[in-house]
CSV table of N, CA, C and O in Angstrom, one decimal:
chain,number,residue,atom,x,y,z
A,1,ILE,N,-11.1,2.3,-1.8
A,1,ILE,CA,-10.8,2.9,-1.5
A,1,ILE,C,-10.7,3.9,-2.5
A,1,ILE,O,-9.8,3.8,-3.9
A,2,GLU,N,-10.8,5.2,-2.4
A,2,GLU,CA,-10.7,6.3,-3.4
A,2,GLU,C,-9.4,6.6,-3.5
A,2,GLU,O,-8.6,7.1,-2.5
A,3,THR,N,-9.1,7.3,-4.7
A,3,THR,CA,-7.7,7.4,-5.1
A,3,THR,C,-7.2,8.4,-4.1
A,3,THR,O,-5.8,8.8,-4.0
A,4,ASN,N,-8.1,9.4,-4.0
A,4,ASN,CA,-7.0,10.4,-3.1
A,4,ASN,C,-7.8,10.5,-1.9
A,4,ASN,O,-7.6,11.3,-1.1
A,5,ALA,N,-7.6,9.4,-1.2
A,5,ALA,CA,-8.2,8.9,0.1
A,5,ALA,C,-7.2,9.5,1.2
A,5,ALA,O,-7.5,10.1,2.4
A,6,PHE,N,-6.0,9.5,0.6
A,6,PHE,CA,-4.6,9.8,1.6
A,6,PHE,C,-4.1,10.9,1.4
A,6,PHE,O,-3.0,11.8,1.9
A,7,GLN,N,-5.0,12.0,0.7
A,7,GLN,CA,-4.1,13.3,-0.3
A,7,GLN,C,-3.6,14.3,0.4
A,7,GLN,O,-2.6,14.8,0.6
A,8,HIS,N,-4.1,14.3,1.7
A,8,HIS,CA,-3.4,15.5,2.7
A,8,HIS,C,-3.1,14.9,4.0
A,8,HIS,O,-2.9,15.8,5.1
A,9,LEU,N,-2.4,13.7,3.7
A,9,LEU,CA,-2.0,12.8,5.2
A,9,LEU,C,-0.6,12.7,5.1
A,9,LEU,O,0.2,11.9,4.9
A,10,SER,N,0.5,13.8,4.1
A,10,SER,CA,1.7,13.5,3.8
A,10,SER,C,2.7,13.5,5.0
A,10,SER,O,4.0,13.0,4.7
A,11,LEU,N,2.2,13.5,6.2
A,11,LEU,CA,2.9,13.6,7.2
A,11,LEU,C,2.8,12.2,8.1
A,11,LEU,O,3.3,11.8,9.1
A,12,LEU,N,1.8,11.6,7.7
A,12,LEU,CA,0.9,10.4,8.3
A,12,LEU,C,2.8,9.0,8.0
A,12,LEU,O,3.4,9.2,7.4
A,13,GLU,N,2.9,8.5,9.4
A,13,GLU,CA,4.0,7.4,9.2
A,13,GLU,C,3.4,6.0,9.3
A,13,GLU,O,4.1,5.3,9.4
A,14,TYR,N,2.5,6.0,10.2
A,14,TYR,CA,1.7,4.6,10.3
A,14,TYR,C,0.2,4.3,9.4
A,14,TYR,O,-0.7,5.2,10.1
A,15,LEU,N,0.1,3.2,8.7
A,15,LEU,CA,-1.0,3.3,7.9
A,15,LEU,C,-1.9,1.9,8.0
A,15,LEU,O,-1.1,0.9,7.7
A,16,ASN,N,-2.9,2.0,8.9
A,16,ASN,CA,-3.5,0.4,9.5
A,16,ASN,C,-4.7,0.1,8.5
A,16,ASN,O,-5.6,0.7,8.7
A,17,LEU,N,-4.7,-0.7,7.6
A,17,LEU,CA,-5.7,-1.0,6.7
A,17,LEU,C,-6.0,-2.4,6.7
A,17,LEU,O,-6.9,-2.8,5.7
A,18,SER,N,-5.3,-2.8,7.6
A,18,SER,CA,-6.1,-4.3,7.6
A,18,SER,C,-7.5,-4.9,7.9
A,18,SER,O,-8.4,-4.1,8.7
A,19,LYS,N,-8.0,-5.9,7.6
A,19,LYS,CA,-9.0,-6.6,7.4
A,19,LYS,C,-10.4,-5.3,7.0
A,19,LYS,O,-11.1,-4.9,7.8
A,20,SER,N,-9.9,-4.7,6.1
A,20,SER,CA,-10.4,-4.0,5.8
A,20,SER,C,-11.3,-4.2,4.3
A,20,SER,O,-12.3,-3.5,3.1
A,21,ASN,N,-11.6,-5.4,3.9
A,21,ASN,CA,-12.2,-6.4,3.1
A,21,ASN,C,-11.6,-5.5,1.3
A,21,ASN,O,-12.3,-5.0,0.3
A,22,ILE,N,-10.5,-5.0,1.2
A,22,ILE,CA,-10.0,-4.6,-0.2
A,22,ILE,C,-9.7,-5.5,-1.1
A,22,ILE,O,-8.8,-6.3,-0.8
A,23,ASN,N,-10.2,-5.1,-2.0
A,23,ASN,CA,-9.5,-6.2,-3.2
A,23,ASN,C,-9.1,-5.4,-4.2
A,23,ASN,O,-7.9,-6.1,-4.9
A,24,ILE,N,-9.2,-4.4,-4.7
A,24,ILE,CA,-8.2,-3.4,-5.6
A,24,ILE,C,-7.5,-2.3,-4.7
A,24,ILE,O,-8.2,-1.4,-3.9
A,25,ILE,N,-6.3,-2.4,-5.2
A,25,ILE,CA,-5.7,-0.8,-4.9
A,25,ILE,C,-5.1,-0.2,-5.7
A,25,ILE,O,-4.4,-0.5,-6.8
A,26,ASN,N,-5.5,1.1,-6.4
A,26,ASN,CA,-5.2,2.2,-7.3
A,26,ASN,C,-3.9,2.0,-6.9
A,26,ASN,O,-3.2,2.4,-6.1
A,27,SER,N,-3.0,2.2,-8.1
A,27,SER,CA,-1.6,2.4,-8.2
A,27,SER,C,-0.9,3.7,-7.5
A,27,SER,O,0.1,4.0,-7.4
A,28,HIS,N,-1.6,4.8,-7.3
A,28,HIS,CA,-1.9,6.3,-7.2
A,28,HIS,C,-1.8,6.5,-5.9
A,28,HIS,O,-2.1,7.7,-4.9
A,29,LEU,N,-2.7,5.7,-5.2
A,29,LEU,CA,-3.8,5.5,-3.8
A,29,LEU,C,-2.5,5.9,-2.5
A,29,LEU,O,-2.9,7.0,-2.0
A,30,PHE,N,-1.3,5.3,-2.9
A,30,PHE,CA,-0.2,5.7,-1.4
A,30,PHE,C,0.6,7.0,-2.0
A,30,PHE,O,1.7,7.3,-1.6
A,31,SER,N,0.2,7.4,-3.1
A,31,SER,CA,1.5,8.4,-3.5
A,31,SER,C,1.8,9.8,-2.8
A,31,SER,O,3.0,10.0,-2.9
A,32,ASP,N,1.3,10.1,-1.9
A,32,ASP,CA,1.3,11.5,-0.9
A,32,ASP,C,1.7,11.1,0.3
A,32,ASP,O,2.0,11.9,0.9
A,33,LEU,N,1.9,9.4,0.4
A,33,LEU,CA,2.1,9.3,2.3
A,33,LEU,C,3.8,8.9,2.1
A,33,LEU,O,4.2,8.2,2.2
A,34,LYS,N,4.1,10.0,1.9
A,34,LYS,CA,6.1,10.1,1.7
A,34,LYS,C,6.7,9.7,2.9
A,34,LYS,O,7.7,9.1,3.0
A,35,GLN,N,6.4,10.0,4.0
A,35,GLN,CA,6.4,9.6,5.7
A,35,GLN,C,6.3,8.4,6.1
A,35,GLN,O,7.0,7.9,7.3
A,36,VAL,N,5.3,7.6,5.2
A,36,VAL,CA,4.8,5.8,6.0
A,36,VAL,C,5.8,5.4,6.2
A,36,VAL,O,6.7,5.0,5.2
A,37,LYS,N,6.1,4.8,7.9
A,37,LYS,CA,7.2,3.7,7.8
A,37,LYS,C,6.6,2.5,7.9
A,37,LYS,O,7.1,1.1,7.4
A,38,LYS,N,5.4,2.3,8.0
A,38,LYS,CA,4.7,1.4,8.3
A,38,LYS,C,3.2,1.0,7.7
A,38,LYS,O,2.3,2.0,8.0
A,39,LEU,N,3.2,-0.2,6.8
A,39,LEU,CA,1.9,0.1,6.2
A,39,LEU,C,1.6,-1.4,6.1
A,39,LEU,O,2.0,-2.2,5.8
A,40,ASP,N,0.1,-1.4,6.9
A,40,ASP,CA,-0.3,-2.9,7.1
A,40,ASP,C,-1.7,-3.2,6.4
A,40,ASP,O,-2.5,-2.5,6.2
A,41,LEU,N,-1.6,-4.2,5.4
A,41,LEU,CA,-2.6,-4.5,4.5
A,41,LEU,C,-3.1,-5.9,4.9
A,41,LEU,O,-3.6,-6.7,3.8
A,42,PHE,N,-2.8,-6.4,6.0
A,42,PHE,CA,-2.8,-7.7,6.6
A,42,PHE,C,-4.6,-8.3,6.3
A,42,PHE,O,-5.6,-7.5,6.6
A,43,LYS,N,-5.0,-9.4,6.1
A,43,LYS,CA,-6.1,-9.6,5.8
A,43,LYS,C,-7.2,-9.5,5.1
A,43,LYS,O,-8.1,-8.8,5.6
A,44,ASN,N,-6.8,-8.8,3.9
A,44,ASN,CA,-7.5,-8.3,3.3
A,44,ASN,C,-7.8,-9.3,1.8
A,44,ASN,O,-8.0,-10.9,1.9
A,45,ASN,N,-8.3,-8.9,1.0
A,45,ASN,CA,-8.8,-9.8,-0.3
A,45,ASN,C,-7.9,-9.3,-1.7
A,45,ASN,O,-8.2,-9.4,-2.8
A,46,ILE,N,-6.8,-8.6,-1.6
A,46,ILE,CA,-5.9,-8.0,-2.6
A,46,ILE,C,-5.5,-9.0,-3.2
A,46,ILE,O,-5.1,-10.3,-3.2
A,47,ILE,N,-5.6,-9.3,-4.7
A,47,ILE,CA,-5.1,-10.1,-5.8
A,47,ILE,C,-4.2,-9.5,-6.5
A,47,ILE,O,-3.1,-10.5,-6.6
A,48,ASN,N,-3.7,-8.7,-6.9
A,48,ASN,CA,-2.9,-7.6,-8.2
A,48,ASN,C,-2.2,-6.8,-7.2
A,48,ASN,O,-2.5,-5.8,-6.2
A,49,LEU,N,-0.9,-6.8,-7.2
A,49,LEU,CA,0.1,-5.7,-6.7
A,49,LEU,C,0.4,-4.7,-8.4
A,49,LEU,O,1.8,-5.7,-8.8
A,50,ASP,N,0.1,-4.1,-8.3
A,50,ASP,CA,0.3,-3.1,-9.5
A,50,ASP,C,2.0,-2.4,-9.9
A,50,ASP,O,2.1,-1.9,-8.4
A,51,SER,N,2.4,-1.8,-10.7
A,51,SER,CA,3.6,-1.4,-11.0
A,51,SER,C,3.3,0.0,-10.1
A,51,SER,O,2.1,0.6,-10.1
A,52,ASN,N,4.4,0.9,-9.5
A,52,ASN,CA,4.2,2.2,-9.0
A,52,ASN,C,3.4,2.0,-7.8
A,52,ASN,O,3.7,3.1,-7.1
A,53,LEU,N,2.7,0.9,-7.4
A,53,LEU,CA,1.9,0.9,-5.9
A,53,LEU,C,2.7,1.3,-4.9
A,53,LEU,O,1.9,2.6,-4.0
A,54,PHE,N,4.1,1.3,-4.5
A,54,PHE,CA,4.4,1.4,-3.5
A,54,PHE,C,5.8,2.6,-3.7
A,54,PHE,O,6.7,2.9,-2.6
A,55,LYS,N,5.8,3.4,-4.8
A,55,LYS,CA,6.8,4.2,-5.6
A,55,LYS,C,7.3,5.3,-4.4
A,55,LYS,O,8.5,5.3,-4.6
A,56,ASN,N,6.5,6.1,-4.1
A,56,ASN,CA,6.7,6.9,-3.2
A,56,ASN,C,7.0,7.2,-1.8
A,56,ASN,O,7.0,7.7,-1.0
A,57,LEU,N,6.8,5.8,-1.1
A,57,LEU,CA,7.1,5.0,0.1
A,57,LEU,C,8.1,5.1,0.4
A,57,LEU,O,9.1,4.1,0.7
A,58,LYS,N,9.1,6.1,0.2
A,58,LYS,CA,10.4,6.1,0.7
A,58,LYS,C,10.9,5.8,2.0
A,58,LYS,O,12.1,5.3,1.9
A,59,ASN,N,10.3,6.2,2.8
A,59,ASN,CA,10.6,5.5,4.4
A,59,ASN,C,9.8,4.5,4.9
A,59,ASN,O,10.3,4.1,6.0
A,60,LEU,N,9.1,3.7,3.5
A,60,LEU,CA,8.8,2.1,4.3
A,60,LEU,C,9.8,1.2,4.8
A,60,LEU,O,10.9,1.0,4.4
A,61,GLU,N,9.4,0.8,6.1
A,61,GLU,CA,10.3,0.1,6.9
A,61,GLU,C,9.4,-1.3,7.3
A,61,GLU,O,10.2,-2.4,7.2
A,62,THR,N,8.2,-1.8,7.2
A,62,THR,CA,7.5,-2.5,7.6
A,62,THR,C,6.2,-2.5,6.8
A,62,THR,O,5.5,-1.8,6.3
A,63,LEU,N,6.3,-3.7,5.9
A,63,LEU,CA,4.8,-3.8,4.9
A,63,LEU,C,4.4,-5.3,5.2
A,63,LEU,O,4.9,-6.5,5.1
A,64,ASN,N,3.2,-5.2,5.6
A,64,ASN,CA,2.2,-6.9,5.9
A,64,ASN,C,1.5,-7.0,5.1
A,64,ASN,O,0.2,-5.8,5.0
A,65,LEU,N,1.8,-7.6,3.8
A,65,LEU,CA,0.8,-8.0,3.2
A,65,LEU,C,0.1,-9.6,3.3
A,65,LEU,O,-0.4,-10.1,2.3
A,66,SER,N,0.5,-10.4,4.3
A,66,SER,CA,-0.1,-12.0,4.6
A,66,SER,C,-1.6,-11.9,4.7
A,66,SER,O,-2.4,-10.9,4.9
A,67,PHE,N,-2.4,-13.3,4.8
A,67,PHE,CA,-3.3,-13.1,4.8
A,67,PHE,C,-4.0,-12.2,3.7
A,67,PHE,O,-5.3,-11.9,3.8
A,68,ASN,N,-3.8,-12.3,2.3
A,68,ASN,CA,-4.4,-12.1,1.2
A,68,ASN,C,-4.1,-12.9,0.2
A,68,ASN,O,-4.2,-13.9,0.5
A,69,LYS,N,-4.8,-12.7,-1.2
A,69,LYS,CA,-5.3,-13.6,-2.2
A,69,LYS,C,-4.2,-13.2,-3.3
A,69,LYS,O,-4.9,-13.4,-4.6
A,70,ILE,N,-3.2,-12.7,-2.9
A,70,ILE,CA,-2.3,-12.5,-4.2
A,70,ILE,C,-1.8,-13.4,-5.1
A,70,ILE,O,-1.0,-14.7,-4.7
A,71,LYS,N,-2.2,-13.4,-6.7
A,71,LYS,CA,-1.7,-14.0,-7.3
A,71,LYS,C,-0.9,-13.4,-8.6
A,71,LYS,O,-0.6,-14.3,-9.3
A,72,PHE,N,-0.6,-12.1,-8.3
A,72,PHE,CA,-0.3,-11.4,-9.7
A,72,PHE,C,0.4,-10.4,-8.9
A,72,PHE,O,0.0,-9.6,-8.2
A,73,ILE,N,2.2,-10.4,-9.0
A,73,ILE,CA,3.0,-9.3,-8.8
A,73,ILE,C,3.7,-8.7,-10.0
A,73,ILE,O,4.7,-9.6,-10.5
A,74,LYS,N,3.6,-7.6,-10.0
A,74,LYS,CA,4.5,-6.8,-11.4
A,74,LYS,C,5.7,-6.7,-10.9
A,74,LYS,O,6.3,-6.6,-9.9
A,75,SER,N,6.6,-7.3,-12.0
A,75,SER,CA,8.1,-7.0,-11.9
A,75,SER,C,8.8,-5.8,-11.0
A,75,SER,O,10.0,-6.2,-9.9
A,76,ASP,N,8.3,-5.0,-11.3
A,76,ASP,CA,8.7,-3.7,-10.5
A,76,ASP,C,8.0,-2.9,-9.5
A,76,ASP,O,8.4,-2.1,-8.9
A,77,THR,N,6.8,-3.8,-8.8
A,77,THR,CA,6.2,-3.4,-7.7
A,77,THR,C,7.2,-3.0,-7.0
A,77,THR,O,6.9,-1.7,-5.8
A,78,PHE,N,8.0,-3.5,-6.1
A,78,PHE,CA,9.1,-3.4,-4.8
A,78,PHE,C,10.1,-2.7,-5.5
A,78,PHE,O,10.9,-2.3,-4.6
A,79,SER,N,10.2,-2.0,-7.1
A,79,SER,CA,11.7,-1.6,-7.4
A,79,SER,C,12.3,-0.6,-6.6
A,79,SER,O,13.4,-0.1,-6.2
A,80,ASN,N,11.4,0.1,-6.4
A,80,ASN,CA,11.6,1.8,-5.1
A,80,ASN,C,12.3,1.4,-4.1
A,80,ASN,O,12.0,2.5,-3.3
A,81,LEU,N,11.6,0.4,-3.9
A,81,LEU,CA,12.1,-0.3,-1.9
A,81,LEU,C,13.4,-0.3,-1.6
A,81,LEU,O,13.9,-1.4,-2.3
A,82,GLU,N,13.7,0.1,-0.6
A,82,GLU,CA,15.1,-0.4,-0.5
A,82,GLU,C,15.6,-1.2,0.5
A,82,GLU,O,14.4,-1.9,1.3
């Protein structure tokens, strides 16, 4: 997924990227999605979760990462989530 794919979707509240065969997520991919409440990344091939990946998702309530191949999560990946 290109880094600016969600650039003009600042009012989006639900993003479903499940079963999208995603391997790598750029750390700035979700930076403009300030209103997202639910992010579904179910059943992809995600291996790493980088720092700042969810940094701007201040309204995030539900995050589904199940059925991925996550091997590495940086210690501050979820630091900005409450």
